[in-house]
mmCIF file of C-alpha atoms in Angstrom:
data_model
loop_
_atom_site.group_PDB
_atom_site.id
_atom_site.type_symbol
_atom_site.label_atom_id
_atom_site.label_comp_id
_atom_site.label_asym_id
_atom_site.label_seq_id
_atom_site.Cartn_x
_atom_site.Cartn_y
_atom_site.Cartn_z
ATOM 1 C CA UNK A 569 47.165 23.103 -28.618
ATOM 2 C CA UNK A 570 45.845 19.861 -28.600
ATOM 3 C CA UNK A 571 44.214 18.631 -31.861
ATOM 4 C CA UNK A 572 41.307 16.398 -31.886
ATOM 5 C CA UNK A 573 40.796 14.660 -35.113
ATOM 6 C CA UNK A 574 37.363 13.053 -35.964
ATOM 7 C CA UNK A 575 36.315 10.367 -38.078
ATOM 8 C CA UNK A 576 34.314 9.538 -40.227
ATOM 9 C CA UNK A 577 32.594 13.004 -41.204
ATOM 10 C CA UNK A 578 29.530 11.458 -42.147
ATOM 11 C CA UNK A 579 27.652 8.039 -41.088
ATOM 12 C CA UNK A 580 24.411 6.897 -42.620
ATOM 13 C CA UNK A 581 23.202 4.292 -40.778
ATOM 14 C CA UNK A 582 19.885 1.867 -40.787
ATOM 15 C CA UNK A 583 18.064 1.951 -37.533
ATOM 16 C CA UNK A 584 18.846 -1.022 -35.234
ATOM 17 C CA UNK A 585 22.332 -1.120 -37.040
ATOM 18 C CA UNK A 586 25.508 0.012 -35.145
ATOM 19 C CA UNK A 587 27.471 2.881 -35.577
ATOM 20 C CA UNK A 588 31.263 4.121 -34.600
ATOM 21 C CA UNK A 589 32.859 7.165 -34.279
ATOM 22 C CA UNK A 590 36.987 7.507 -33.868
ATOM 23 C CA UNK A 591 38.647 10.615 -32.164
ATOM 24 C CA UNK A 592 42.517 11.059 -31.805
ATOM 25 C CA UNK A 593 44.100 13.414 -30.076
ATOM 26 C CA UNK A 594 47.606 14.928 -30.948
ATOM 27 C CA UNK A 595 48.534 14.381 -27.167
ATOM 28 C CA UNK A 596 47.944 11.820 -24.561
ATOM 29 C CA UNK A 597 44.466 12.807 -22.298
ATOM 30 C CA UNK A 598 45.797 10.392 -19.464
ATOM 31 C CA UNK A 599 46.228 13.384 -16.654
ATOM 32 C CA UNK A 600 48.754 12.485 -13.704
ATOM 33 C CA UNK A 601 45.498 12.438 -11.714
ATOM 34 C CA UNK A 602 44.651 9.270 -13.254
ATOM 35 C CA UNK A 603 42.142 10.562 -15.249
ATOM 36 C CA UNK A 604 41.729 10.647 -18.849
ATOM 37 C CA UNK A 605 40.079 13.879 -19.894
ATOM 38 C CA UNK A 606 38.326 12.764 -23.082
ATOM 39 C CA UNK A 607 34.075 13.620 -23.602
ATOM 40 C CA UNK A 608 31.913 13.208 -25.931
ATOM 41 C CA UNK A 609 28.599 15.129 -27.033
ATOM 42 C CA UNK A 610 25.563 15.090 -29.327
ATOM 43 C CA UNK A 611 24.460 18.125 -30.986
ATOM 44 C CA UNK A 612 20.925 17.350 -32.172
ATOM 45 C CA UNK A 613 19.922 19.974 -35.251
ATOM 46 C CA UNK A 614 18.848 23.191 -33.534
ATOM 47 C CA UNK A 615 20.137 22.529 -30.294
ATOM 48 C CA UNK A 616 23.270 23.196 -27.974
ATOM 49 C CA UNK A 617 25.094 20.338 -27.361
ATOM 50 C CA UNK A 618 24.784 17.973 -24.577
ATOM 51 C CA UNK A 619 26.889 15.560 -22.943
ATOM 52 C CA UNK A 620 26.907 11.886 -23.632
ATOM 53 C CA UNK A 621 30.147 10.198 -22.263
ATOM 54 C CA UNK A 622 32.821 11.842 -19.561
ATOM 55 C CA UNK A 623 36.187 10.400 -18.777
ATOM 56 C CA UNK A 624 36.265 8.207 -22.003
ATOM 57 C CA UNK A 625 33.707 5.775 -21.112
ATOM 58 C CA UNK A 626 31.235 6.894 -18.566
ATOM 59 C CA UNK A 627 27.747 7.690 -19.419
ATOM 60 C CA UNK A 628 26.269 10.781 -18.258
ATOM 61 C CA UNK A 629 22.783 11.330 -15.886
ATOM 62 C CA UNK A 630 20.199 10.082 -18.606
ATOM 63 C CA UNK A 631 22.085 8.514 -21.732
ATOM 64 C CA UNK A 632 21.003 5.437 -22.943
ATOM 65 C CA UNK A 633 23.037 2.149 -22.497
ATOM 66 C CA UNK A 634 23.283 1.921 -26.302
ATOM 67 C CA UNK A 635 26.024 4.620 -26.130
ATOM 68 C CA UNK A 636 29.405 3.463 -24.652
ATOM 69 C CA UNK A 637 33.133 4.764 -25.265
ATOM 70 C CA UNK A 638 36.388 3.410 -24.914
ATOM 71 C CA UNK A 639 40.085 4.256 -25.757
ATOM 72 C CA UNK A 640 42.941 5.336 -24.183
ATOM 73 C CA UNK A 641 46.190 7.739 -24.154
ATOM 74 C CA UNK A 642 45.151 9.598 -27.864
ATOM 75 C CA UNK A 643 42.657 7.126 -29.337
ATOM 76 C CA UNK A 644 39.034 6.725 -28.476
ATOM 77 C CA UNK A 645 36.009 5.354 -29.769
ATOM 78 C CA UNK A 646 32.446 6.275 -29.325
ATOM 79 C CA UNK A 647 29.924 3.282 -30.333
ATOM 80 C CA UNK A 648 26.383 3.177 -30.365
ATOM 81 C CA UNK A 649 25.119 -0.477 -30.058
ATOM 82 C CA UNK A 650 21.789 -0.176 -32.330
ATOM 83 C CA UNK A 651 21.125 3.122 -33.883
ATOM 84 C CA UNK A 652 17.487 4.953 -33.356
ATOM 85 C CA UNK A 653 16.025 7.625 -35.102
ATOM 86 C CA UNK A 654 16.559 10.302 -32.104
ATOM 87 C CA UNK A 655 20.456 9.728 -31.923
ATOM 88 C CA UNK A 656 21.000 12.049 -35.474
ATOM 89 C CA UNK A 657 22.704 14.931 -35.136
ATOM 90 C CA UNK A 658 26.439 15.825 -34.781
ATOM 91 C CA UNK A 659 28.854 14.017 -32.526
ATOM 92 C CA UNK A 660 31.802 15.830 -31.013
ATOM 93 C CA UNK A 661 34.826 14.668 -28.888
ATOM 94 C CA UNK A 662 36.425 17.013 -26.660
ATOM 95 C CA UNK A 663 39.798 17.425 -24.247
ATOM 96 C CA UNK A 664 40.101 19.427 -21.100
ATOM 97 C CA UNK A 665 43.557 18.073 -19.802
ATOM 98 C CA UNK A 666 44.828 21.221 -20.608
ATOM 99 C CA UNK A 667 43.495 25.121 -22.155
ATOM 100 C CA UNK A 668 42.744 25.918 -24.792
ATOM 101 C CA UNK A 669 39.691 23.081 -24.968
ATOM 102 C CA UNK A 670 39.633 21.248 -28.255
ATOM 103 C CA UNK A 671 37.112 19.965 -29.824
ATOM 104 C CA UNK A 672 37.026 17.282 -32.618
ATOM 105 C CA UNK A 673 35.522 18.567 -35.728
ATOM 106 C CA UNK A 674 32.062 16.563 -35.243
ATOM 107 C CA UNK A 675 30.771 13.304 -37.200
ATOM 108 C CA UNK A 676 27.204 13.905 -38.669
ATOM 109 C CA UNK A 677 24.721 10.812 -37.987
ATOM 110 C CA UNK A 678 21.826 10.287 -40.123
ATOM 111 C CA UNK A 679 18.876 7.522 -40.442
ATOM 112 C CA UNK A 680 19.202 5.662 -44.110
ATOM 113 C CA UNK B 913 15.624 24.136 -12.314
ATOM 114 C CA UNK B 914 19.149 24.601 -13.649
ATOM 115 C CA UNK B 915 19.059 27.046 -16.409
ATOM 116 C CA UNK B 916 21.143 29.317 -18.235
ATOM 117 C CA UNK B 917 20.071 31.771 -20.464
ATOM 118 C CA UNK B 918 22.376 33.924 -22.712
ATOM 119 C CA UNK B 919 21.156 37.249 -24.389
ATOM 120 C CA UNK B 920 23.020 40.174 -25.903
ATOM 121 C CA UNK B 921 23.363 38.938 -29.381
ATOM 122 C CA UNK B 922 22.153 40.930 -32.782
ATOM 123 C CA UNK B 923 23.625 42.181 -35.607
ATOM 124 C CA UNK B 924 26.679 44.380 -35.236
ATOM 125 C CA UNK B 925 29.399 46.287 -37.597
ATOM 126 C CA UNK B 926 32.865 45.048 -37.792
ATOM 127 C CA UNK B 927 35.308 46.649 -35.246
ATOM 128 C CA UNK B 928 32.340 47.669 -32.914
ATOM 129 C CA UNK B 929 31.756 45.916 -29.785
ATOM 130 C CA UNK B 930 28.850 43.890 -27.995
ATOM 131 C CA UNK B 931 28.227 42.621 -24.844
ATOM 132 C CA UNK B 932 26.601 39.174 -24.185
ATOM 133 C CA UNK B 933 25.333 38.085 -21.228
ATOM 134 C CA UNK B 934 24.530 34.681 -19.504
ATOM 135 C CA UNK B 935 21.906 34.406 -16.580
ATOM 136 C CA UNK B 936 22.323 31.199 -14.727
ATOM 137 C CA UNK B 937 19.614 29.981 -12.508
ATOM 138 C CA UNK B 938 19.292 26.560 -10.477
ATOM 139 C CA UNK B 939 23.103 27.157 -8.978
ATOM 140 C CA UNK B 940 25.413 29.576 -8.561
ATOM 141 C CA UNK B 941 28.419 30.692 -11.186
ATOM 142 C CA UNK B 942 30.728 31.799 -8.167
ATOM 143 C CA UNK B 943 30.875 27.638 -7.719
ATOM 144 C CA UNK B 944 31.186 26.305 -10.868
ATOM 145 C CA UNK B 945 33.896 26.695 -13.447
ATOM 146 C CA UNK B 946 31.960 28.678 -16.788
ATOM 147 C CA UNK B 947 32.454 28.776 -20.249
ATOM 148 C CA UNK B 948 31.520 30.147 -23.106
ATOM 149 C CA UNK B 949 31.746 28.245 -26.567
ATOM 150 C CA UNK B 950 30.977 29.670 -29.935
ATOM 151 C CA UNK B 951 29.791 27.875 -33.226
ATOM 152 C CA UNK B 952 29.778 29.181 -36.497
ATOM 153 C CA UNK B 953 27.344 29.047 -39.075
ATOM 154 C CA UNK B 954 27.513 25.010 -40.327
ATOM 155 C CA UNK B 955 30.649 24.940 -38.131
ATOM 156 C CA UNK B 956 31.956 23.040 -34.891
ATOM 157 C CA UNK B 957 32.087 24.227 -31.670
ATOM 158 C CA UNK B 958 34.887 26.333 -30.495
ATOM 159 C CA UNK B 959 36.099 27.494 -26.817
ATOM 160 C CA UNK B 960 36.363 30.582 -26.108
ATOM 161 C CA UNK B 961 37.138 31.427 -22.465
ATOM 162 C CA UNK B 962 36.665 29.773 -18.920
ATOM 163 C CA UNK B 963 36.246 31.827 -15.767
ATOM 164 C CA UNK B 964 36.930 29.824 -12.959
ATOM 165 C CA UNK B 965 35.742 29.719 -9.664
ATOM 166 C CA UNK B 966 38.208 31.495 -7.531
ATOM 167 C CA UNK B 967 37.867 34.042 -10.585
ATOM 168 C CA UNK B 968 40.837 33.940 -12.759
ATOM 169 C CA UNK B 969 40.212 33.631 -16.434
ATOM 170 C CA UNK B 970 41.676 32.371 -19.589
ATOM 171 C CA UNK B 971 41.135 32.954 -23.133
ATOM 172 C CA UNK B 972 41.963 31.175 -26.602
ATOM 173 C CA UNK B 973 44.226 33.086 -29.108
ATOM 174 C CA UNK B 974 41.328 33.762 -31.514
ATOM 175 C CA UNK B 975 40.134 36.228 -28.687
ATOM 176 C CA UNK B 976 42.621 36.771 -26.504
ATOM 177 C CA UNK B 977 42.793 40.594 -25.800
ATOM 178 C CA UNK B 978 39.454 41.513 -27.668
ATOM 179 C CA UNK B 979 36.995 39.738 -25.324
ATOM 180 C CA UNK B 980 36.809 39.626 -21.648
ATOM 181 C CA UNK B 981 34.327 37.433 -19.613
ATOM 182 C CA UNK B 982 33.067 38.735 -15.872
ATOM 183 C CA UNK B 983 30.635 37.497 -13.853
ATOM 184 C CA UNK B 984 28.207 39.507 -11.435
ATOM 185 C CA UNK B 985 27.874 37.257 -8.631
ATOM 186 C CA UNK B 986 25.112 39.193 -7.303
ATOM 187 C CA UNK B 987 22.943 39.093 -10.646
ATOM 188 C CA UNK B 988 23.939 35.272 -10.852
ATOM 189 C CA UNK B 989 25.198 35.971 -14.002
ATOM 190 C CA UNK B 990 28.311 36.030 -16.763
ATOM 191 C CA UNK B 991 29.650 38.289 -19.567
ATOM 192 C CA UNK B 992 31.291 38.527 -22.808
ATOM 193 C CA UNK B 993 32.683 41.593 -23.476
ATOM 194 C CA UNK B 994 33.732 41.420 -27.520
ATOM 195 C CA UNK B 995 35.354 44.459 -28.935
ATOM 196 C CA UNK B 996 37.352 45.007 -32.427
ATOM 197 C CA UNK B 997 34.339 42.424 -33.241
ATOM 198 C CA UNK B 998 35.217 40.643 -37.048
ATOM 199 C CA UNK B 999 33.623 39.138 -39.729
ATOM 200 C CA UNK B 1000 34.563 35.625 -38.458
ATOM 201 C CA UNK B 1001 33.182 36.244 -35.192
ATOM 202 C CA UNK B 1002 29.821 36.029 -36.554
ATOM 203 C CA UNK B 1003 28.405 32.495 -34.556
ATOM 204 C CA UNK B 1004 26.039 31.393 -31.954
ATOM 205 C CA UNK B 1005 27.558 31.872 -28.722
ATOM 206 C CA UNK B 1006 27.198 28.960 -25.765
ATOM 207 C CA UNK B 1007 27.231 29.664 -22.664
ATOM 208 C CA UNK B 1008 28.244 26.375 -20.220
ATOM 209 C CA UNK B 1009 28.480 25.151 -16.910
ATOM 210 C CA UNK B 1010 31.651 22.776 -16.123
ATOM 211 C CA UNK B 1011 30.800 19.441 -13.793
ATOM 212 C CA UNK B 1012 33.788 19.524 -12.299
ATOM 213 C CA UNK B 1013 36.747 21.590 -12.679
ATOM 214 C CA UNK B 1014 38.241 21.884 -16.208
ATOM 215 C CA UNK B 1015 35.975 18.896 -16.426
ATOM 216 C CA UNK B 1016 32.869 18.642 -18.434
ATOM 217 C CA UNK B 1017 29.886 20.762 -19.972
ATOM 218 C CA UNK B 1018 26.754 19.000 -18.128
ATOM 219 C CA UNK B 1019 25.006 22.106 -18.762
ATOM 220 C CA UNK B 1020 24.541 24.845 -22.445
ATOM 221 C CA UNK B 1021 22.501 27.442 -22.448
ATOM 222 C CA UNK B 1022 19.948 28.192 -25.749
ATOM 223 C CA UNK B 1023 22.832 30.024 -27.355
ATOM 224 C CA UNK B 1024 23.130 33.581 -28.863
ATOM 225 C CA UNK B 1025 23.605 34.380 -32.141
ATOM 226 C CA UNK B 1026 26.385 37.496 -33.447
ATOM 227 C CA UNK B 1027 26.196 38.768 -36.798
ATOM 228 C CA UNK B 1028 29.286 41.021 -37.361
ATOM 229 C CA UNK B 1029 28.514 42.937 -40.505
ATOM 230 C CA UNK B 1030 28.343 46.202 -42.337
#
């Protein structure tokens, strides 16, 4: 299985300060396809998650600028470019190059 | 409007079985690659099983031979079968739509929560 690791755990951040979020995985995401199969997803509290970034770095229908990813092969970074008070919640990476999916064990944002 | 709803959940004794269920509205699950992802209490999110279009299905370990998912194309909708249910099974359970194929969730449902205990 691929293993996603996450990190920090925790981020307390000031609004309109920046925040980052690391993910490795144990094994490369770039697919023979060309694509790399790396996503990432906010879990505000008492909701299902919902998609932010697919394919490393591309923002889903919706998601504000502020959010961007990058990385490649095993290491990837979420950032968001000034922190607002709607963006807490838990962050999660996640592979599909290959079954079973894996998901990073989440980094909790909160507003200092 | 896309939608999916799951239902099915409640509290159940260990080694009994449930059935959830996952009514998808908006498109159609006989096109789309589903899921269904579980999350246990002040836990992350784990996958479960993937049906995909042309029907074949795949499970993780955790579940593998104790839960089968189905869909009803007619009824527009999906199920979990869960038998020899555990303690450790106890979470909310996600149903999701894939965007692509093996791609990504663009769409949860509400989520479902299991309570194995005696």
């Amino acid at each position: 299985d691929t293993v996603m690791t996450q990190t920090p755990l925790s981020l307390s951040v000031t609004p309109g300060q920046p925040a980052s979020i690391s993910c490795k995985s144990s094994q490369s995401l770039l697919h023979s396809d060309g694509k790399t199969y790396l996503y990432w997803y906010l879990q505000k509290p008492g909701q299902p998650p919902q998609l932010l970034i697919y394919e490393v770095s591309k923002r889903f229908s919706g998601v504000p600028d502020r959010f961007s990813g990058s990385g490649s092969g095993t290491d990837f970074t979420l950032k968001i470019s000034r922190v607002e008070a709607e963006d807490v919640g838990v962050y999660y990476c996640m592979q599909s190059i290959q079954l079973p999916l894996t998901f990073g064990g989440g980094t909790k944002v909160e507003i200092k | 409007e896309l939608q999916l709803l799951e239902s099915g959940g409640g509290l159940v004794q260990p080694g009994r079985s449930l059935r959830l269920s996952c009514a998808a509205s908006g498109f159609s699950v006989s096109s789309h690659f589903m899921s269904w992802v579980r999350q246990a209490p002040g836990k992350g999110l784990e996958w479960l099983s993937v049906i995909y279009s042309g029907g074949s299905t795949y499970y993780a370990d955790s579940v593998k031979g104790r839960f089968t998912l189905s869909r009803d194309i007619s009824r527009n909708t999906l199920y979990l079968q869960m038998n020899s249910l555990r303690a450790e099974d106890t979470a909310v359970y996600y149903c999701a739509r894939d965007g692509g194929q093996q791609d990504y969730f663009d769409y949860w449902g509400q989520g479902t929560l299991v309570t194995v205990s005696s």
